């Protein structure tokens, strides 16, 4: 069984900490990432697309996104590709939310509460064209925005010889990095391992991670990063599962906007504005590499010894540097953070002094060279 595993799309996320222009760009980017997800499903002719919660950011849903989402899902319906979607803490299945009442196409199955949903997945034989059973997807959703119970215990033991996939939005509490996430529908890694499923398609943690190779237990990360805490490439997983063997999992980058941080310490050789910009640009290029079809939102931190410490301490000069850097690097948005900056002290220039400072520096030099020692 071949399928796409996506999670944490967060359509219509407000991204309130950014400017209005950047907020609009990020909302557009989340829709474009989802369109690319559908394109990938069609290009790869997958058997199914699985969404492990938080398709929506909250109960707000713009008309534009509603129309866009249904159009994209209808594209999959036209090609008989089923979609199984389990709700999460941001898009719980309780009645009254606009997202719950959407006129979903016939290919979409929504697990919206603790009721176990099982979906038989068929695929088309590439030679004969006949449809044949490929696997089973079992899903449970969040009924409310604060599910505190372990929803994984609701999954029945797998049946039959087909590939068995479990779909759930959960915090695996004993997995690496779990402490950084809110404790919603907490589950235990050992319980997932021992469940008998061939693959757990998880959501909730926004960083792509592999909790177990066999059976496969994976977080795909979110589809489009929304903050500096969601740096790196974002997208989905293309998964092929055969019963009893480790799944083949391949990451597919889909996000059009990527976030990155760069740290500049002790830019002591940069004596001018242009030299400082080039120093930063070289480090930015080293960190980011060459990413095709990617726009960037950056955060640059400068600290340490620099001959430009006075200028970097002034608000006007900081803003001018930020604007020039954003233009030079071609960024959608840039946050510039100036840490502790101070003048560079050239020790050699002070060794000849006849005062106490000169004597102390010479003593330190001699101790380091082994020509003197300190006694108690």
Tab-separated table of N, CA, C and O in Angstrom, residues 35 112 126 130 144 148 173-174 184 209 213 225 236 258 302 304 328 344 352 364-365:
chain	number	residue	atom	x	y	z
A	35	UNK	N	-1.887	22.282	-2.087
A	35	UNK	CA	-2.078	21.986	-3.509
A	35	UNK	C	-0.948	21.084	-4.014
A	35	UNK	O	-1.179	20.140	-4.789
A	112	UNK	N	-13.836	11.894	13.617
A	112	UNK	CA	-14.020	13.158	14.317
A	112	UNK	C	-14.136	13.011	15.830
A	112	UNK	O	-14.227	14.000	16.542
A	126	UNK	N	-1.328	-2.017	-11.949
A	126	UNK	CA	-0.746	-1.206	-13.015
A	126	UNK	C	-0.802	-1.905	-14.373
A	126	UNK	O	-0.722	-1.245	-15.417
A	130	UNK	N	-7.314	-3.441	-12.940
A	130	UNK	CA	-8.351	-3.868	-11.995
A	130	UNK	C	-8.017	-3.378	-10.584
A	130	UNK	O	-6.848	-3.286	-10.197
A	144	UNK	N	-12.891	16.928	21.265
A	144	UNK	CA	-12.748	18.254	21.872
A	144	UNK	C	-11.321	18.749	21.670
A	144	UNK	O	-10.441	18.013	21.224
A	148	UNK	N	-7.544	14.439	26.888
A	148	UNK	CA	-6.510	14.063	27.859
A	148	UNK	C	-6.270	12.554	27.920
A	148	UNK	O	-5.274	12.103	28.485
A	173	UNK	N	4.425	10.509	24.646
A	173	UNK	CA	5.047	11.217	25.776
A	173	UNK	C	6.469	10.786	26.057
A	173	UNK	O	7.243	11.557	26.619
A	174	UNK	N	6.856	9.564	25.667
A	174	UNK	CA	8.215	9.118	25.948
A	174	UNK	C	9.096	9.139	24.704
A	174	UNK	O	10.089	8.421	24.615
A	184	UNK	N	-1.708	16.455	24.700
A	184	UNK	CA	-3.019	16.127	24.160
A	184	UNK	C	-3.021	14.683	23.663
A	184	UNK	O	-2.117	14.261	22.943
A	209	UNK	N	10.064	13.406	12.528
A	209	UNK	CA	10.827	12.503	13.388
A	209	UNK	C	10.378	11.069	13.195
A	209	UNK	O	9.218	10.790	12.889
A	213	UNK	N	11.437	2.324	13.394
A	213	UNK	CA	11.566	1.928	11.994
A	213	UNK	C	10.639	0.772	11.630
A	213	UNK	O	10.104	0.719	10.525
A	225	UNK	N	5.960	25.592	7.618
A	225	UNK	CA	6.374	26.227	8.855
A	225	UNK	C	5.713	27.589	9.038
A	225	UNK	O	5.510	28.332	8.072
A	236	UNK	N	5.645	16.332	3.472
A	236	UNK	CA	4.913	15.119	3.839
A	236	UNK	C	5.810	13.901	3.650
A	236	UNK	O	6.965	14.029	3.223
A	258	UNK	N	10.415	28.832	3.765
A	258	UNK	CA	11.225	28.156	4.776
A	258	UNK	C	11.808	29.195	5.738
A	258	UNK	O	12.167	30.307	5.332
A	302	UNK	N	23.452	38.951	15.950
A	302	UNK	CA	24.837	39.422	15.932
A	302	UNK	C	25.264	39.697	17.365
A	302	UNK	O	24.540	40.351	18.129
A	304	UNK	N	29.067	39.886	20.155
A	304	UNK	CA	30.507	39.753	20.336
A	304	UNK	C	31.282	40.979	19.916
A	304	UNK	O	30.752	42.087	19.763
A	328	UNK	N	19.475	42.348	0.276
A	328	UNK	CA	20.653	41.616	-0.226
A	328	UNK	C	20.406	40.109	-0.264
A	328	UNK	O	20.818	39.414	-1.198
A	344	UNK	N	36.547	45.434	19.996
A	344	UNK	CA	37.564	44.402	20.061
A	344	UNK	C	38.800	44.954	20.753
A	344	UNK	O	39.293	46.035	20.402
A	352	UNK	N	52.777	46.932	26.278
A	352	UNK	CA	53.913	47.833	26.582
A	352	UNK	C	53.568	48.883	27.619
A	352	UNK	O	54.426	49.686	28.005
A	364	UNK	N	50.030	37.412	32.473
A	364	UNK	CA	49.173	36.401	31.874
A	364	UNK	C	49.856	35.770	30.668
A	364	UNK	O	49.834	34.541	30.476
A	365	UNK	N	50.511	36.618	29.850
A	365	UNK	CA	51.232	36.093	28.688
A	365	UNK	C	52.317	35.111	29.108
A	365	UNK	O	52.469	34.025	28.538
